[in-house]
XYZ file of C-alpha atoms in Angstrom:
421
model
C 0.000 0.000 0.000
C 3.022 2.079 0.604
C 4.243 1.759 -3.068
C 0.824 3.191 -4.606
C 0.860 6.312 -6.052
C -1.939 7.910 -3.204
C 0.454 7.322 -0.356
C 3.656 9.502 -1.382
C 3.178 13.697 -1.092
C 4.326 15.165 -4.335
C 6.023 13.809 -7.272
C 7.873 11.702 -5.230
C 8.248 7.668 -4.976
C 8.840 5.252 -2.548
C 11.561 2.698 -3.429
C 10.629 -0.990 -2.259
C 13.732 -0.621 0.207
C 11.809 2.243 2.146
C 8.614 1.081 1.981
C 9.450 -2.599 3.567
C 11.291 -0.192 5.860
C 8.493 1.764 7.343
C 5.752 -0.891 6.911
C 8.640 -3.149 9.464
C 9.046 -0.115 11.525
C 4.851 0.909 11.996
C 4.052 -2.979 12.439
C 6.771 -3.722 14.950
C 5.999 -0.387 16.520
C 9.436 0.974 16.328
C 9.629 4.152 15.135
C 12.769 4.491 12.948
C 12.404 6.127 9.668
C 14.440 6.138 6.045
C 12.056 9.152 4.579
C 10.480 11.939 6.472
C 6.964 10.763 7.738
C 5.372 14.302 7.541
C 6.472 15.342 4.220
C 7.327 12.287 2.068
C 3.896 10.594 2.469
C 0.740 12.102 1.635
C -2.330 11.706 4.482
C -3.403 8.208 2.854
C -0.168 7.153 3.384
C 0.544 8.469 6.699
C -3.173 6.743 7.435
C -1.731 3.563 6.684
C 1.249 4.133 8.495
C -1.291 4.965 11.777
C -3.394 1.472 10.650
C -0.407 -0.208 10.710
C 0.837 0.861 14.235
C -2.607 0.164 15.573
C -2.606 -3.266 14.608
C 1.184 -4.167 16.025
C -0.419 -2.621 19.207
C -3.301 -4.381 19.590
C -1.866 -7.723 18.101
C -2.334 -9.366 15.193
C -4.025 -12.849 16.879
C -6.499 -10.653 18.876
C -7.954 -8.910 15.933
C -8.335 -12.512 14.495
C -9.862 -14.222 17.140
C -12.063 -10.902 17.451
C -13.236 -11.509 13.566
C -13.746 -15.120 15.083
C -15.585 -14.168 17.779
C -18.229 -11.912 14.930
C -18.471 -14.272 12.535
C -18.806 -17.680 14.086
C -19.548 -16.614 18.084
C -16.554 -18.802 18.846
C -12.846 -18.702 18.649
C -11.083 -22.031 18.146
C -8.712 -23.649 21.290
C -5.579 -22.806 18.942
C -6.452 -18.998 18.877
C -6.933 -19.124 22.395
C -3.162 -20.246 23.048
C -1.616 -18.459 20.374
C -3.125 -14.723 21.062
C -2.213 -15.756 24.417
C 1.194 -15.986 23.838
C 1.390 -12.923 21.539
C 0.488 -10.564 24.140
C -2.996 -11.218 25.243
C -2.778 -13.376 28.453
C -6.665 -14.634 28.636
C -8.490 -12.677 31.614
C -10.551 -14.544 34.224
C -14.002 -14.519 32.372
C -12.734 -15.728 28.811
C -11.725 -14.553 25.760
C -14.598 -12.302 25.008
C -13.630 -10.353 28.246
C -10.358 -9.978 27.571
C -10.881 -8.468 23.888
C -13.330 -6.138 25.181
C -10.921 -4.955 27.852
C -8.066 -4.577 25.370
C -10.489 -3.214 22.584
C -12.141 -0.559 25.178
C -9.021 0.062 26.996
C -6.910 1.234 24.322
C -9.809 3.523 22.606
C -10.759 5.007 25.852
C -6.516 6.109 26.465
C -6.204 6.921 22.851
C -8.940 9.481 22.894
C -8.713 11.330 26.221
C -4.840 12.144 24.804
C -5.858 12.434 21.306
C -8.666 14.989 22.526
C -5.873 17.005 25.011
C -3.270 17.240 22.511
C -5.656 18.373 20.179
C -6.912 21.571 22.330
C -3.410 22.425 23.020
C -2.353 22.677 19.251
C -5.708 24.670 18.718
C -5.244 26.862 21.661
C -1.495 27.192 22.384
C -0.409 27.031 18.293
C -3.588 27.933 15.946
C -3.758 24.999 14.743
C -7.060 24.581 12.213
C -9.518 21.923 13.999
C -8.879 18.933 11.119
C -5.358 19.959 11.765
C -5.001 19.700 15.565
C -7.673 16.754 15.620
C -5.239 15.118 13.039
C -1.966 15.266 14.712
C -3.511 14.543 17.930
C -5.085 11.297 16.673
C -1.767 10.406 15.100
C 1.264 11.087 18.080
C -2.085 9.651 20.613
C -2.143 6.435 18.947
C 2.082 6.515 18.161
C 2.110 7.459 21.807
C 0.280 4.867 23.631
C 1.523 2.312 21.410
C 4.915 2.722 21.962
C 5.493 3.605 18.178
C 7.445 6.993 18.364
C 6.075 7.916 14.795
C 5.828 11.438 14.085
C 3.802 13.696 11.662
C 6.426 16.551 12.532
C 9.660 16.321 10.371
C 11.871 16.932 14.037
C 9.573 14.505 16.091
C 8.481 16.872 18.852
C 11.207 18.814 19.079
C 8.920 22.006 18.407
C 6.940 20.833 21.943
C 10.256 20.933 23.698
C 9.289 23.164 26.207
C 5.442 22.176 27.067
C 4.507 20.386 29.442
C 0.803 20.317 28.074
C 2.110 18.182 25.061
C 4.813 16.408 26.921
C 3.359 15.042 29.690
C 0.171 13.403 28.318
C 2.425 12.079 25.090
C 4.559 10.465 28.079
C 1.236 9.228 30.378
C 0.188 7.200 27.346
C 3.574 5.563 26.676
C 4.052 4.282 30.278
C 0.388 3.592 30.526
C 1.280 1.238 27.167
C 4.326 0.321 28.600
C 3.013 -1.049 31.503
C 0.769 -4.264 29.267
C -2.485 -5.047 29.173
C -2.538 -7.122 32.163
C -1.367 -5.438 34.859
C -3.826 -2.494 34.355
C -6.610 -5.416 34.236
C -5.557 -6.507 37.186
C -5.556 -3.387 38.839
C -8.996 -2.164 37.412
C -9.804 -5.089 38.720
C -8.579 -4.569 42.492
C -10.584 -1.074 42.254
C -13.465 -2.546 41.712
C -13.305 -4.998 44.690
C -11.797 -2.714 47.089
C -8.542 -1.760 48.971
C -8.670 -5.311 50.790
C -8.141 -7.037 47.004
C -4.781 -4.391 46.576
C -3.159 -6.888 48.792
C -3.346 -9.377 46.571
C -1.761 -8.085 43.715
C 0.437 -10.299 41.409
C 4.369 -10.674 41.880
C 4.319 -9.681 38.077
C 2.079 -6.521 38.442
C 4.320 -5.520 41.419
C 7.894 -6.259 39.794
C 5.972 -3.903 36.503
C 4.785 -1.311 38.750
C 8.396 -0.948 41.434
C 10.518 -1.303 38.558
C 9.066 1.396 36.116
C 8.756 3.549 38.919
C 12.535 2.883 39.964
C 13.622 3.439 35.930
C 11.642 6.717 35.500
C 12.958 8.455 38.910
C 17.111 6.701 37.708
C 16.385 7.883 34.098
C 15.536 11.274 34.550
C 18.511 11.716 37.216
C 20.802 10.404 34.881
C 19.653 12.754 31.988
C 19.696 15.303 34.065
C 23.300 14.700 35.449
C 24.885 13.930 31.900
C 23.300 16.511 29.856
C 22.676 19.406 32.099
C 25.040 21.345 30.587
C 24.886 19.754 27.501
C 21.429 19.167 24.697
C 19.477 20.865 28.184
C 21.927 23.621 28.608
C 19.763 25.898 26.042
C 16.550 25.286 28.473
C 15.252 26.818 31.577
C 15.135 24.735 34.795
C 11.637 23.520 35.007
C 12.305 23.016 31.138
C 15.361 20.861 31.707
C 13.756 18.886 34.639
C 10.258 18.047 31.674
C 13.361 17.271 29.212
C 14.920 14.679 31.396
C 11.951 12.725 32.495
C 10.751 12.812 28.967
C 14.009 11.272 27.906
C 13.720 8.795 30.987
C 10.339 7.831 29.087
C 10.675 7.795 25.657
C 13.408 4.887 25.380
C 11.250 2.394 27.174
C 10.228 2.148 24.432
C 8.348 4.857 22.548
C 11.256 6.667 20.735
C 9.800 10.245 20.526
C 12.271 13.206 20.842
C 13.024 16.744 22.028
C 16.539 16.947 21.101
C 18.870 15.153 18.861
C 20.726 12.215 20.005
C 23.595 12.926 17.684
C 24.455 15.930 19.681
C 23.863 14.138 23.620
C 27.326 12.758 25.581
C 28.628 9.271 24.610
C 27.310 8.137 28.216
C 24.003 9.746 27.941
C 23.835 7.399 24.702
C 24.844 4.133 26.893
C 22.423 5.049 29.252
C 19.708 4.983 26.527
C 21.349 1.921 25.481
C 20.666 0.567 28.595
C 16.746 1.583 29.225
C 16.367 0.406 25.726
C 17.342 -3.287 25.981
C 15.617 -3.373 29.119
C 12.227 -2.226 28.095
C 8.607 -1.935 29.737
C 6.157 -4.320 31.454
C 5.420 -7.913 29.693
C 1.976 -8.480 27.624
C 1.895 -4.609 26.630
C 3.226 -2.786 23.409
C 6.455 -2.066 24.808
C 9.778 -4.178 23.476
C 12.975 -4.993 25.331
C 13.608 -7.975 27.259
C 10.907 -6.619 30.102
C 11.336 -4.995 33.203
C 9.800 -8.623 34.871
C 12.786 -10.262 33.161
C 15.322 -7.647 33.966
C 13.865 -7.969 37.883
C 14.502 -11.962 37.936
C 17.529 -12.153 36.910
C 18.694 -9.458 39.585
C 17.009 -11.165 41.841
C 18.787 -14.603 40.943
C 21.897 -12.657 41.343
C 20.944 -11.518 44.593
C 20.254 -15.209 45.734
C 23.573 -16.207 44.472
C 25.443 -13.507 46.113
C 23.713 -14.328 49.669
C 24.215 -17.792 49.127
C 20.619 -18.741 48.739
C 19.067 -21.942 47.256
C 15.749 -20.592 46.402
C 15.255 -17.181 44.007
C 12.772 -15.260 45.668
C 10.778 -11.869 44.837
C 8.315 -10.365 47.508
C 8.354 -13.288 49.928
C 7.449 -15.313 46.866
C 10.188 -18.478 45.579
C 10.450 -18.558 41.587
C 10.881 -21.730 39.638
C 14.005 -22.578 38.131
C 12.352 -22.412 35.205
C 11.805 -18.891 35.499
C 15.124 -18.085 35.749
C 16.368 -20.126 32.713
C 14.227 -18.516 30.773
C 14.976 -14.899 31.804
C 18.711 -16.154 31.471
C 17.825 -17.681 27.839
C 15.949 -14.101 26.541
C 18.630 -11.866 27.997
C 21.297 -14.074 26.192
C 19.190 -14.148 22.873
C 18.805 -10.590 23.140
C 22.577 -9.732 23.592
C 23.108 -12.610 20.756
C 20.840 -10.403 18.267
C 22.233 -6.599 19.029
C 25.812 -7.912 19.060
C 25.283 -9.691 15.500
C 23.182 -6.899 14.323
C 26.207 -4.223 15.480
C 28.564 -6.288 13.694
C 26.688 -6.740 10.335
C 26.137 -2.813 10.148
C 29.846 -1.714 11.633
C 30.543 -4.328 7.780
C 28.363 -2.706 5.647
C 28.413 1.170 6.979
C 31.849 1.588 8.375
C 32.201 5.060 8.602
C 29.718 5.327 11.408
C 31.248 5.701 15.037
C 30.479 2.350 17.000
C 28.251 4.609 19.244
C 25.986 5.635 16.735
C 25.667 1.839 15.623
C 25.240 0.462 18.550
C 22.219 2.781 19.691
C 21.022 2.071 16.286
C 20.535 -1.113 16.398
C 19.595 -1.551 20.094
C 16.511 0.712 19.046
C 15.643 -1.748 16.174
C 15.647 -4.455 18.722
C 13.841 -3.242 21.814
C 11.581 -1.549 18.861
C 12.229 2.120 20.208
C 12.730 4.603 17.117
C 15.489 6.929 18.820
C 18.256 7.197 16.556
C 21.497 9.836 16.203
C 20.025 10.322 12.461
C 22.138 7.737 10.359
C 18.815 5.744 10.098
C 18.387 7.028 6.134
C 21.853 7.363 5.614
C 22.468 3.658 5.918
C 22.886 1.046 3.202
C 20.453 -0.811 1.964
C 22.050 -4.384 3.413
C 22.083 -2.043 7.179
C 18.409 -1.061 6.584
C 17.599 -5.028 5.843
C 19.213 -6.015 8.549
C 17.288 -3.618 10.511
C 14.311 -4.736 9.558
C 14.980 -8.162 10.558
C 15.617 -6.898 14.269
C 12.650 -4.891 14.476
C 10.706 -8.161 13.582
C 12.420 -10.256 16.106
C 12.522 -7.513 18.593
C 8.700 -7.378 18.474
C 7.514 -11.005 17.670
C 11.243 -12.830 19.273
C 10.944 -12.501 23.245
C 7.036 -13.638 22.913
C 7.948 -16.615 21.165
C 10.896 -17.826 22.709
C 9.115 -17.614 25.765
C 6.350 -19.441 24.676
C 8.307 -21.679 23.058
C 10.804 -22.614 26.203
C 7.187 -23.279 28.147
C 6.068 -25.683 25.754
C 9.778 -27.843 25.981
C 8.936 -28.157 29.693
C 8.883 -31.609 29.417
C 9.240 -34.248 32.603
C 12.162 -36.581 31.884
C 12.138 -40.134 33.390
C 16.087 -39.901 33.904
C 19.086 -37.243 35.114
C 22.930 -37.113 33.920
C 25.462 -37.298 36.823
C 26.407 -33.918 38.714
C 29.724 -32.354 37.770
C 30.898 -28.959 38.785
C 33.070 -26.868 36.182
C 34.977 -24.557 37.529
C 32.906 -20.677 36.953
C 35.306 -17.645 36.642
């Protein structure tokens, strides 16, 4: 659709290079961009670009077992599983339930920041009605599904300094970021009462401490490492917005108010480091998870003390747990660390900074880049491409994938002990 004539602005055409490009990037809910998404495509196009991120968001599987659902009133036991292990963990009350929460939750968010951001550009920037209403439909949706797409050809650099834009562009991507489940879970506690809020799962409570923990760290760090740096320009309530925003965006929503080719070589690693690491399991976010990032700490922990058990919140976690937070982390590292090699071959006259936070975007499916994204070859940009798609659809399945080898063995090999470090 990207290729037709109706979706580029102008006299200009999309090569099949860019066009795989963007339709990978919008799908996979990533953000990164070979052509300019305000100018080079014309509204159709930039429609499909927004139809695109709304289906990586709300999951492929889901919208088929919702046709299902309308067309036969069923959905068959192997939809069940598999939208499960997309994203859609199956609510207490079925599979109709937990479609209608997704479907209701995510048009309810959408609109209450599509319908603020839209008053601000009206009020605070003149901005015609179809205009405002436009752009706030688009960066709403991009926003709360973790996309980072832009209709603005300097992402929101132009918003750098309000707070009215800002802040409910960055409520929607950790309200995303936190997954489908643990905000049905906690609707669900409000409805029974405070006495339920003690019952809340070890995975909604490793989501909720550990985002909270990431947002205060990230916007310290910003603010230490680029104070007098990208912020220096800015007043201090600006500089304060501009660091939390940046504490946001990378987990894993990949909007902007400054450019990343100009920030510190540590502010970069930092971002590297929020990046890979991600937002809350089930949800639109990428990464390996903050749950994951919080077991294997706390496996690390146990080892240290000299623990048998790992345990999180007076709770023990399975062994297999922990070889499977072990096995995604490893995959993860496996797929940046070929990816930075494959584009430090084919674009060598990029700095290994600038390649390395390229590609750790593509894989935790962030969009932040230092602006070599169109300047890359065309082997880079496949390459890319292929780590978006396995930084979207990769820690899912593996997971899913290690749960299903679970298998009970009738026999053990005999204990030896290499020796470790």
């Amino acid at each position: 659709m990207l290729l037709l004539p109706f979706a580029e602005a102008g006299d200009s055409r999309a090569s099949f290079s860019s066009a795989l490009f963007t339709a990978t990037s919008a799908v996979s809910l990533t953000g990164l961009v070979v052509v300019d998404t305000g100018s080079f495509w014309s509204p159709a196009g930039q429609v499909v670009i927004l139809a695109l991120i709304q289906l990586g968001g709300l999951g492929i599987m889901s919208l088929a077992s919702l046709s299902g659902l309308l067309l036969t009133g069923r959905i068959s036991f192997k939809a069940r599983k598999t939208g499960a292990y997309e994203s859609r963990p199956i609510l207490a009350g079925g599979i109709r339930r937990t479609l209608i929460f997704t479907f209701a939750f995510t048009a309810v968010v959408e609109s209450i920041i599509a319908t603020a951001v839209t008053a601000r550009l009206m009020v605070g920037y003149g901005h015609s009605f179809p205009r405002a209403l436009w752009e706030g439909i688009f960066h709403a949706i991009s926003a709360f599904n973790n996309a980072g797409f832009s209709t603005n050809s300097d992402n929101l650099v132009p918003f750098v300094g309000d707070a009215w834009i800002l802040l409910p562009l960055a409520g929607a991507v950790i309200g995303g970021g936190l997954g489908f489940p643990v905000w049905a879970e906690l609707v669900r506690h409000v409805r029974r009462g405070s006495e339920a809020t003690r019952r809340i799962s070890i995975t909604a409570r490793m989501t909720l401490a550990a985002t909270g923990v990431l947002l205060v760290a990230g916007t310290i760090f910003f603010a230490l490492t680029e104070w007098n740096g990208v912020l220096a320009p800015m007043s201090w309530g600006e500089k304060i917005l501009n660091a939390f925003f940046a504490s946001v965006s990378p987990r894993t929503a990949g909007f902007n108010t400054f450019d990343y080719g100009e920030v510190h070589p540590v502010t970069l690693m930092g971002t590297d480091t929020l990046m890979f690491i991600g937002g809350g399991s089930a949800g639109t976010a990428g990464g390996i998870k903050v749950t994951t990032a919080c077991v294997l700490l706390a496996a690390m922990a146990a080892e240290f003390l000299g623990k048998e058990k790992t345990s999180i919140y007076h709770r023990s976690l399975p062994h297999s747990v922990t070889r499977q937070a072990l096995a995604l982390s490893f995959a993860g590292v496996l797929v940046v660390t070929l990816g930075v090699a494959a584009l430090r071959f084919f674009d060598p006259q990029f700095s290994g900074d600038q390649v390395s936070f390229e590609v750790m975007s593509a894989f935790a499916t962030v969009g932040l880049s230092t602006g070599i994204t169109a300047s890359l070859s065309a082997p880079s940009q496949i390459v890319l491409c292929f780590i978006m798609y396995l930084g979207r659809v990769g820690p899912t399945t593996l997971v899913a994938a290690l749960a299903a080898k679970n298998l009970s063995r009738r026999y053990s090999y005999p204990e030896e002990r290499p020796f470790i470090g």
